[in-house]
Coordinates of C-alpha atoms in Angstrom, one line a residue:
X1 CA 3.9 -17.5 54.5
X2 CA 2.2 -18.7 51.7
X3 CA -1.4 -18.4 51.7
X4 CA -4.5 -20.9 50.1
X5 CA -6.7 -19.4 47.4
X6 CA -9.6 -19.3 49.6
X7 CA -8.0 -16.8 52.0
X8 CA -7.7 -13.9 49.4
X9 CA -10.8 -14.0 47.9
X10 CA -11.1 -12.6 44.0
X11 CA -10.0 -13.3 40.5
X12 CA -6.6 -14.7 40.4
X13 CA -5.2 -11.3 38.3
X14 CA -6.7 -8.8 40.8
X15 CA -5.0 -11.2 43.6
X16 CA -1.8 -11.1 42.1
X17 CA -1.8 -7.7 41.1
X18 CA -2.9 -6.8 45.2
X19 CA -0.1 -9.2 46.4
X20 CA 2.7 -7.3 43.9
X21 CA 1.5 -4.1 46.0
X22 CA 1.9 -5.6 49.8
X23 CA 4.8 -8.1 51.8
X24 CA 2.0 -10.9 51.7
X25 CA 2.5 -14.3 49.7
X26 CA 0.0 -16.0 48.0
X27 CA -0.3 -19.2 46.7
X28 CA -1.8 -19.9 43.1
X29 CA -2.1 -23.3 41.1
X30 CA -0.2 -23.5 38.0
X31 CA -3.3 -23.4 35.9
X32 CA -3.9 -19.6 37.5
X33 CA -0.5 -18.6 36.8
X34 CA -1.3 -19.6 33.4
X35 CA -4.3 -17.3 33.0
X36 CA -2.2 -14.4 34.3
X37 CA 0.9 -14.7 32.6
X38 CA -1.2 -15.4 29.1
X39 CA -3.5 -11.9 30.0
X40 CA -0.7 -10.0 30.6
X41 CA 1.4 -11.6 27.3
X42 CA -2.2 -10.5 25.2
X43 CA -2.1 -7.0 26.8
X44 CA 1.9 -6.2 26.1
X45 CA 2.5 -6.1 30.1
X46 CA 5.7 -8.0 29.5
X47 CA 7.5 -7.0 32.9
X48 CA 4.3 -8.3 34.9
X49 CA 4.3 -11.5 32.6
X50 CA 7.9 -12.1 33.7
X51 CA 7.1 -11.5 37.6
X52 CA 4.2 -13.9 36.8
X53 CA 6.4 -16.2 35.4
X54 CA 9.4 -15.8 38.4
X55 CA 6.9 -16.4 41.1
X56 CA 5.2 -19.4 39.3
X57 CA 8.1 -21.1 39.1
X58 CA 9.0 -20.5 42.7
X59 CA 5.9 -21.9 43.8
X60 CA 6.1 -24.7 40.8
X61 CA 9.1 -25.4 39.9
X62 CA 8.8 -28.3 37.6
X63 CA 5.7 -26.8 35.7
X64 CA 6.8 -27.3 31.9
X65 CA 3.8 -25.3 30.9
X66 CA 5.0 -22.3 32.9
X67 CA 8.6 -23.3 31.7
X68 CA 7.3 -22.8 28.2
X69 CA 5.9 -19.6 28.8
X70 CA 9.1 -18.5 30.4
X71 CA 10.6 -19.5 26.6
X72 CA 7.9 -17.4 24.8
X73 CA 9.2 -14.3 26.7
X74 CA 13.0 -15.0 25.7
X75 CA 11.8 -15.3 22.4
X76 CA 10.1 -12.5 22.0
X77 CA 12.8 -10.1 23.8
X78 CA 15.3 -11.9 21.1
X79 CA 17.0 -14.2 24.2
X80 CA 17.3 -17.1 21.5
X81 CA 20.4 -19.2 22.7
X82 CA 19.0 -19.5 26.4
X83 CA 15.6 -20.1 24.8
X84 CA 17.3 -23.3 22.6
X85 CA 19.0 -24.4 25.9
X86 CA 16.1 -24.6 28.0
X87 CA 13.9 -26.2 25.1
X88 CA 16.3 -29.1 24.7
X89 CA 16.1 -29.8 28.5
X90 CA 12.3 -29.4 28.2
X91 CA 12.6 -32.5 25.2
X92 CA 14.0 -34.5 27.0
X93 CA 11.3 -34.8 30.1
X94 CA 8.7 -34.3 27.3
X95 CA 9.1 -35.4 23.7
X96 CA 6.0 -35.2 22.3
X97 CA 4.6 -31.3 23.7
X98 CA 3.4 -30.0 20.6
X99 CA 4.6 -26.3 22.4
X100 CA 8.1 -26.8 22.1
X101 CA 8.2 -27.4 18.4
X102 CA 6.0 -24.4 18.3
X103 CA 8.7 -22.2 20.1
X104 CA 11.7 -23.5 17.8
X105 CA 9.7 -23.0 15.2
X106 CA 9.0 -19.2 16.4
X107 CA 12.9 -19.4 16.8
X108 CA 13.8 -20.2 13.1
X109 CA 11.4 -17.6 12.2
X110 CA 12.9 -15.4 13.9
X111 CA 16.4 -16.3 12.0
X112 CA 14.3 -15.8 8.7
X113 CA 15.0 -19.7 8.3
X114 CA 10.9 -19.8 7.2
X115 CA 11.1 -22.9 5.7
X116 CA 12.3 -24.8 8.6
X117 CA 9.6 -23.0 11.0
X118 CA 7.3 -24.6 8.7
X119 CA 8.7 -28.2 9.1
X120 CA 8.7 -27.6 12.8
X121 CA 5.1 -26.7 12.9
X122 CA 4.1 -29.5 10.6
X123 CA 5.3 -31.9 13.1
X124 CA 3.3 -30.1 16.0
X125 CA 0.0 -30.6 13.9
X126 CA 0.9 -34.1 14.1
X127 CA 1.0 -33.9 18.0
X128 CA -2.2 -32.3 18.9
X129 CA -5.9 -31.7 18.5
X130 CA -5.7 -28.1 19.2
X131 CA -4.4 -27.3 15.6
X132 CA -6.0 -23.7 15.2
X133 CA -3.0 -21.4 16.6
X134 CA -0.3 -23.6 14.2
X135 CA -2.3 -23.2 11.5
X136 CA -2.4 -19.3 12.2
X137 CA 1.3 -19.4 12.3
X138 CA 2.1 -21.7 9.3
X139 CA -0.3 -19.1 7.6
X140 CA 2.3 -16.4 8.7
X141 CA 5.4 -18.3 8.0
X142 CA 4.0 -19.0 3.9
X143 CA 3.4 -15.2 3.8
X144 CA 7.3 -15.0 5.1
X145 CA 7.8 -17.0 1.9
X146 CA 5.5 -15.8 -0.5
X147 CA 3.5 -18.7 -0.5
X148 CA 0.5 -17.5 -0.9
X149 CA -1.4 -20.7 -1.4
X150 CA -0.5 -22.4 1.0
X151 CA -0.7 -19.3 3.3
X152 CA -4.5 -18.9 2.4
X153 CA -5.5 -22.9 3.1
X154 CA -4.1 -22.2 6.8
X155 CA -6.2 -19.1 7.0
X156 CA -9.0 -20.9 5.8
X157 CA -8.8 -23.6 8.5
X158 CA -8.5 -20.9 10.7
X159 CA -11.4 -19.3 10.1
X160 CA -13.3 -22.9 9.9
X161 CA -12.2 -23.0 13.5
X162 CA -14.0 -20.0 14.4
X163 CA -15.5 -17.7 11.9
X164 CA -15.5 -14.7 13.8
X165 CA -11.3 -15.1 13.4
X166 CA -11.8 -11.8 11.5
X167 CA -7.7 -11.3 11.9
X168 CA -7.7 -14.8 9.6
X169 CA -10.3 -14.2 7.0
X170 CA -8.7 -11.1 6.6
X171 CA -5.9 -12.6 5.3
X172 CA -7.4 -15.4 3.6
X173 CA -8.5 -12.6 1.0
X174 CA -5.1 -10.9 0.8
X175 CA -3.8 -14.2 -0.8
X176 CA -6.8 -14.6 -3.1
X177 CA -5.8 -10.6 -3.7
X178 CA -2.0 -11.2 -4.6
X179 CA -2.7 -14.5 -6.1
X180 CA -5.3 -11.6 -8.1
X181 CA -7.8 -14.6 -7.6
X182 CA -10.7 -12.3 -7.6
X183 CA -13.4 -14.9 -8.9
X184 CA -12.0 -17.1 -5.7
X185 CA -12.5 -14.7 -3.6
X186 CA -15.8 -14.1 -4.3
X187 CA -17.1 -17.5 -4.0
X188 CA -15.5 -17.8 -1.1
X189 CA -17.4 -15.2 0.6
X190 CA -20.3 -15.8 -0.6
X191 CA -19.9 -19.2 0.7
X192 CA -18.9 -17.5 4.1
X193 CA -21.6 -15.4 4.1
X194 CA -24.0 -18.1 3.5
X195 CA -23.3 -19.5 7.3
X196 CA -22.7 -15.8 8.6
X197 CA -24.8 -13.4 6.6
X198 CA -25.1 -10.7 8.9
X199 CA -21.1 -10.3 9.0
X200 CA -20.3 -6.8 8.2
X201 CA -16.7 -7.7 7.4
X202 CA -17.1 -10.0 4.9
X203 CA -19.9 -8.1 2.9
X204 CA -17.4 -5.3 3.0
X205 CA -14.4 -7.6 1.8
X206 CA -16.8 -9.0 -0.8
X207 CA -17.9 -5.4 -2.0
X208 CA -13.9 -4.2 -2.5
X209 CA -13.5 -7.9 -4.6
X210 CA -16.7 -6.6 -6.7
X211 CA -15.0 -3.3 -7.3
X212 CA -12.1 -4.0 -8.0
X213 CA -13.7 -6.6 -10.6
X214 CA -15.5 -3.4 -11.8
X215 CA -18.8 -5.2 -10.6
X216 CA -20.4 -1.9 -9.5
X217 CA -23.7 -2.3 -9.0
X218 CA -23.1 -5.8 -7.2
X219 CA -20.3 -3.9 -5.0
X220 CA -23.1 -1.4 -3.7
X221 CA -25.7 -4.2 -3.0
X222 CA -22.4 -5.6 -0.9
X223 CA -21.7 -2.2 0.9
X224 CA -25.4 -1.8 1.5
X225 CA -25.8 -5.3 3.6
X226 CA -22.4 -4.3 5.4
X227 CA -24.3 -1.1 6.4
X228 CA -27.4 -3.2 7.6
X229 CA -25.5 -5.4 9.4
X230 CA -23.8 -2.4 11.1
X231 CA -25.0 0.7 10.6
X232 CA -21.9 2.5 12.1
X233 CA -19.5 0.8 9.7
X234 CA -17.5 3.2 9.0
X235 CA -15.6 1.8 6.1
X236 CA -18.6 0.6 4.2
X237 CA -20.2 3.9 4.2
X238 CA -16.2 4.9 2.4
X239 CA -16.6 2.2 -0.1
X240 CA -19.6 2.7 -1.2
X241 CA -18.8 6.2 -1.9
X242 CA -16.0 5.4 -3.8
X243 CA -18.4 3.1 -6.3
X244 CA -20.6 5.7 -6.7
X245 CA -18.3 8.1 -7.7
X246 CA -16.7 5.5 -10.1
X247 CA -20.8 5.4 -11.6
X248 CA -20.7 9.0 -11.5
X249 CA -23.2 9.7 -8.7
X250 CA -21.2 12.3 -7.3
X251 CA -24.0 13.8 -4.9
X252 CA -24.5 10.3 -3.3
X253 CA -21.2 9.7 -2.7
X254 CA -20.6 12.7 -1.0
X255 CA -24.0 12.0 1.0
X256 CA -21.7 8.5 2.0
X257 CA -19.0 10.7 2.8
X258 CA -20.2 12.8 4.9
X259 CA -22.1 10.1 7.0
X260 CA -18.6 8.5 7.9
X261 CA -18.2 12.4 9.1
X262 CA -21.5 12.3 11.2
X263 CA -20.5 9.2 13.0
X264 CA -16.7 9.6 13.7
X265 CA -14.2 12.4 13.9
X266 CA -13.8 13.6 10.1
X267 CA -10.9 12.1 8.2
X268 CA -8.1 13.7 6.0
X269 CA -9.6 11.3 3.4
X270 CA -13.0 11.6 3.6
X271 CA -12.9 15.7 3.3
X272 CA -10.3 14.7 -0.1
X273 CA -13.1 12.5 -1.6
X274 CA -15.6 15.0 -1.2
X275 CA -13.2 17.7 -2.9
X276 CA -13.2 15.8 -5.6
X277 CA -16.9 14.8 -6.4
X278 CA -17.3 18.5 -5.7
X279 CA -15.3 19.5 -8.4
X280 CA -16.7 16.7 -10.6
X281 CA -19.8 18.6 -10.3
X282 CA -18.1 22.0 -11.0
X283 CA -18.3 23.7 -7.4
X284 CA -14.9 25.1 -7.5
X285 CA -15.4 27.1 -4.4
X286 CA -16.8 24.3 -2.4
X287 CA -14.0 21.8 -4.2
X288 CA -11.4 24.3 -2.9
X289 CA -12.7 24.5 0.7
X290 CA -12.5 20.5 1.3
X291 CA -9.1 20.6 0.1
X292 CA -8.0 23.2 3.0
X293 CA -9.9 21.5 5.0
X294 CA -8.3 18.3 4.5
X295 CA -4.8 19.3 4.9
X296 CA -5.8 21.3 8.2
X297 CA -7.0 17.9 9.3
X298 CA -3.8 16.0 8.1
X299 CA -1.1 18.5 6.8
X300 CA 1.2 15.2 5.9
X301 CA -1.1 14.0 3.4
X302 CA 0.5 14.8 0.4
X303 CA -2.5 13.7 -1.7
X304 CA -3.7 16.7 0.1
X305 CA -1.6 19.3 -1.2
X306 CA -1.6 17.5 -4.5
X307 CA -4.9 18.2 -4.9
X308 CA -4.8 22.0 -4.4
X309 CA -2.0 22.1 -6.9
X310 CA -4.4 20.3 -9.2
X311 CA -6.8 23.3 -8.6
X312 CA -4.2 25.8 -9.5
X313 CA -3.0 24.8 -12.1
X314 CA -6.9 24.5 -13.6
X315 CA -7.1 28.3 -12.4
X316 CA -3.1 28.7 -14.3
X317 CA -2.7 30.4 -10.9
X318 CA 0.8 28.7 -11.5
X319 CA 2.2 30.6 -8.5
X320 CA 0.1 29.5 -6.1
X321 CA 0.7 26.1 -7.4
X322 CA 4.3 26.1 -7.0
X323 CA 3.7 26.8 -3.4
X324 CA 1.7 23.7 -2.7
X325 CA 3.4 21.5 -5.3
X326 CA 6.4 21.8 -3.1
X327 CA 4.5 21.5 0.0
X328 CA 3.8 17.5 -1.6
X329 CA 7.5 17.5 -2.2
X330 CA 8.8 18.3 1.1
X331 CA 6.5 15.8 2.7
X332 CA 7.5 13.1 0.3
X333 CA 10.1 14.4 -1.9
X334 CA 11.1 10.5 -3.4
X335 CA 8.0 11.2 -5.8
X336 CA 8.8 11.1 -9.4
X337 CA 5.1 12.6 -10.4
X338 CA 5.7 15.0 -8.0
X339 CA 8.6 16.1 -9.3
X340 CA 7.1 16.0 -13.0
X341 CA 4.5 18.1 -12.1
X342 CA 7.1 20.6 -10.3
X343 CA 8.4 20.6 -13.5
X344 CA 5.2 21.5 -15.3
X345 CA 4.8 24.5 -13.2
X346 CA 8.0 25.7 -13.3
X347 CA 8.0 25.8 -17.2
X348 CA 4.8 27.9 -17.3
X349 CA 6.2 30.1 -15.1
X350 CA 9.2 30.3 -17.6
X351 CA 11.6 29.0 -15.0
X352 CA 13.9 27.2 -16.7
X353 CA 16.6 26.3 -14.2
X354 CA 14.3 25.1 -12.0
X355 CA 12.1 23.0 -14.4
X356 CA 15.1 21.4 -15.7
X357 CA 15.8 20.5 -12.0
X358 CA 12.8 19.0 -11.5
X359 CA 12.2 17.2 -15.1
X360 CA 15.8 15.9 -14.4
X361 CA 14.6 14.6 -10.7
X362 CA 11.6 13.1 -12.2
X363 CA 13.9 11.0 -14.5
X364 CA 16.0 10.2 -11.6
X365 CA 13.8 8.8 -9.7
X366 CA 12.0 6.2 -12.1
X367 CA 9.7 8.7 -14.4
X368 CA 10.0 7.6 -17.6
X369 CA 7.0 8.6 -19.4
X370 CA 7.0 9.6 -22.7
X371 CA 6.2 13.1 -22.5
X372 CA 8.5 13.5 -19.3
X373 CA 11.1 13.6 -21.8
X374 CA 9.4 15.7 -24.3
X375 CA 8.7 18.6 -22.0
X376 CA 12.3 18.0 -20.5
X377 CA 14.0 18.5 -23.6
X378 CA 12.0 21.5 -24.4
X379 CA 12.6 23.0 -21.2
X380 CA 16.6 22.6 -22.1
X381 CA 15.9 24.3 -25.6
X382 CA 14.2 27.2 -23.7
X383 CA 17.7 27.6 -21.9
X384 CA 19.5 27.5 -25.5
X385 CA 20.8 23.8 -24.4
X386 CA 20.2 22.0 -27.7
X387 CA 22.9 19.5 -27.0
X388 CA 21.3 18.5 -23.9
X389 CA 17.7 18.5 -25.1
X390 CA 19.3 16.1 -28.0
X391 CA 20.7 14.1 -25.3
X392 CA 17.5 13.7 -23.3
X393 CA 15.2 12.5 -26.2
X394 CA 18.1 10.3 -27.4
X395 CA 17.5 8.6 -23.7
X396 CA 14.0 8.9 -24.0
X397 CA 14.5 7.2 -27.7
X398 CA 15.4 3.8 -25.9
X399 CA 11.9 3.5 -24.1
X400 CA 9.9 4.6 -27.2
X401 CA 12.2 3.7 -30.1
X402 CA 8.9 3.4 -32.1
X403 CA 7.5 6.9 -31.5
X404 CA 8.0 9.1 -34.7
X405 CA 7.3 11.9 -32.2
X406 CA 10.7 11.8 -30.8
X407 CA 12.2 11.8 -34.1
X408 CA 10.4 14.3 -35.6
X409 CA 11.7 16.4 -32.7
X410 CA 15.0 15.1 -32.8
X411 CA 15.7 16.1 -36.8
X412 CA 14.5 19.6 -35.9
X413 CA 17.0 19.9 -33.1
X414 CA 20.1 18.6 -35.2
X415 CA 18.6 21.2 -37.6
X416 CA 18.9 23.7 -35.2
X417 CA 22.3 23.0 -34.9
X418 CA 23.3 22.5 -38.7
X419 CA 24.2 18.3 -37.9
X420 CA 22.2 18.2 -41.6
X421 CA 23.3 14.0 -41.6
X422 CA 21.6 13.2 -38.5
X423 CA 18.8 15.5 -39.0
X424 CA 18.3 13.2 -42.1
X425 CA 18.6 9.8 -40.3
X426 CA 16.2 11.3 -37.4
X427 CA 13.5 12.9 -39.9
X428 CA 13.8 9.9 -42.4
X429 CA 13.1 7.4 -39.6
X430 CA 10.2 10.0 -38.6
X431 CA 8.7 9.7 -41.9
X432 CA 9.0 5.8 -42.1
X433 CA 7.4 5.7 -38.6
X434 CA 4.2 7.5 -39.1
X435 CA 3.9 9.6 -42.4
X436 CA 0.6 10.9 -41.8
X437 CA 2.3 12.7 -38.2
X438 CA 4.8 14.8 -40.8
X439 CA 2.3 17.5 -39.4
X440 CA 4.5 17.7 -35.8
X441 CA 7.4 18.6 -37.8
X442 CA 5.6 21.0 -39.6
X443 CA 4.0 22.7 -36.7
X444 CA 7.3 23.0 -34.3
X445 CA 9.4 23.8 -37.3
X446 CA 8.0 25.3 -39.9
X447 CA 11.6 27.3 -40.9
X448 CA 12.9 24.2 -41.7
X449 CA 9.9 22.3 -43.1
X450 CA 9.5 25.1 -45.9
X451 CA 13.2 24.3 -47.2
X452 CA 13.9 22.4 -50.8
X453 CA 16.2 20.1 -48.6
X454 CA 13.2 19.7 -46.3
X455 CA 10.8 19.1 -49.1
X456 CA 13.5 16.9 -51.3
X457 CA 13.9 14.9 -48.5
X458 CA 10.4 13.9 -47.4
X459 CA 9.2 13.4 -51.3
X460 CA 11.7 10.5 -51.7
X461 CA 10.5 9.3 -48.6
X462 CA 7.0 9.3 -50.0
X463 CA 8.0 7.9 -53.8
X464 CA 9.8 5.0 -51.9
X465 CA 6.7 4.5 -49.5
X466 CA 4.4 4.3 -52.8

């Protein structure tokens, strides 16, 4: 038996969620139903949004709002063809519900078809006053399409809606940030800030828009109000840190630091930063201790690891930095600088194998520096590979066909193998390049410098350079 609403006394969740538990039926309006089904959609309780939805229906069966809810949920679980069936019914009892565009539309997105999502959510704007949720998801569909402009005027009507739509102005500045509209972006908040100046988010979004504009002294004053907005925000305290270690305040940044310590559990990241203002100031010791102590805290943050290999290889206690290079490696070994640095250390170390390995890894995966190739093909003459060091800098030679380093090396390694013609093409094109550098070939080959053919060859160079 279905019973009235005044019977049960109570909010209409805590009544529905007391009627799941006994044999007892009670009656809701659809409005109520609404409420519950929306509360448990915002809090992820999809099988209790579905029960909402089953017994709405039963008790009001020709409720197109509860209807259209019942769509959302087949959406979102991927249901699309009995989704598309039900909306056409729902069109033709009612045309002009703004909410059925907006769940084809969330259909189309679904089949990456953004630009017709957008058409369909156009057309809802033209149906109701209640534009702010389309505008939030045209904003998402232009992202889907790279369309940042247009993605950011959405946001911004958005957050004209309601200026506390933090989730909105968040993105309004992420276009302005790919659209690398910093000067936007800045007048924008300042414009937002003079209507909300006590928002802690925006003076923290303005004071990362400073930064990166290299504004430093405007990016603290923007930190600073964040703090006095809230003096608990964590991420301006961070920030501000950051600036003054980019002004070379190292003991206040660590002060900043250390405060987003005091008022949270301590972060992998903030225990990194102060490593490295500490050994910006030259405390080794303590510089050492915050890196442990941020890879105890996080021992997947290869930034970590990468930073007590930096120490090593300052101390050329190459061995111990071998054992945390790889540590970085195996966490994420897709790292071309990782591998490069591998590299480094296994070349001091004089192991040659391996530091070819790793040089050749580097290259593999999208390192090509200039003296990534350099060290590689020294590392292959170290293993009494000429042909292959040859081979290397010729590859290198394509990024950096302008560098008379590479040829200077280049005609001392066809020396080394007695190819006199293209030692003479390699050291002539050298010589061209950058005479006054004639030193490099000098230095690194000095048995072959000293020859007459040596000597012959880079006075003709010189007469015909005159």
């Amino acid at each position: 038996m279905a019973l009235e609403p005044n019977e049960r006394p109570g909010q209409p969740i805590a009544k529905f969620e007391s009627m799941l538990k006994t044999d007892d039926v009670y009656f809701f309006d659809a409005e109520d139903f609404q409420d519950i089904i929306h509360h448990y959609l915002n809090n992820g309780k999809i099988a209790l949004a579905k029960k909402a939805i089953k017994i709405g229906l039963q008790q009001h069966p020709d409720s197109i709002e509860l209807k259209l809810l019942s769509i959302e949920v087949l959406v979102f679980e991927n249901n699309l063809e009995l989704a598309e069936k039900m909306l056409d019914e729902l069109q033709v009892i009612d045309g002009n519900n703004e909410e059925i565009y907006i769940q084809r539309a969330n259909i189309y997105s679904k089949k990456d078809n953004h630009e017709a999502a957008v058409s369909l959510l156009t057309h809802a704007l033209n149906l109701t006053e209640d534009s702010f949720d389309i505008h939030s998801l045209l904003g998402m569909e232009y992202l889907f399409m790279d369309n940042f402009e247009d993605a950011k005027q959405n946001f911004m009507m958005c957050v004209s809606f309601d200026e506390e739509d933090y989730s909105s102005l968040y993105n309004v500045i992420y276009c302005f940030e790919f659209l690398e509209d910093y000067d936007g972006a800045i007048v924008y908040l300042n414009d937002y800030l003079e209507r909300n100046p006590y928002s802690e988010v925006a003076w923290h979004q303005l004071g990362k828009m400073y930064f990166t504009k290299k504004m430093h002294k405007e990016a603290l004053t923007a930190f600073d109000f964040a703090i006095i907005s809230d003096d608990t925000f964590i991420g301006a305290y961070f920030e501000k840190g950051k600036v003054l270690e980019k002004m070379g305040k190292f003991n206040e940044a660590i002060e900043n630091y250390e405060t987003t310590i005091a008022i949270e559990d301590p972060t992998s990241h903030a225990y990194l930063r102060i490593g490295r203002c500490h050994e910006k100031l030259k405390n080794d010791e303590l510089a050492k201790s915050y890196y442990y102590r941020t890879v105890h805290e996080d021992p997947l943050l290869d930034k970590g690891w990468l930073a007590i290999t930096d120490y090593y290889i300052r101390q050329e206690d190459y061995k111990k930095a071998l054992y945390y290079i790889n540590k970085a490696i195996n966490i994420d070994g897709e790292n071309s600088k990782y591998w490069k640095k591998c590299g480094k250390i296994h070349a001091a170390l004089k192991n040659n194998d391996e530091a070819y390995y790793a040089y050749q890894q580097a290259v593999d995966l999208g390192n090509y520096e200039f003296d990534t190739w350099f060290h590689w093909a020294d590392v292959a003459v170290q293993n009494l590979d000429v042909h292959a060091a040859i081979e290397i800098l010729l590859q290198g030679h394509e990024f950096y066909p302008q560098r008379c380093e590479m040829q200077y090396k280049m005609a001392g390694f066809y020396l080394l193998i007695s190819d006199f013609p293209r030692a003479q093409y390699r050291l002539i094109n050298a010589l061209k390049i950058d005479l006054d550098q004639l030193h490099l070939f000098e230095d690194e080959f000095p048995q072959f410098f000293n020859t007459e053919w040596a000597q012959n060859l880079i006075e003709d160079v010189k007469k015909a350079s005159r």
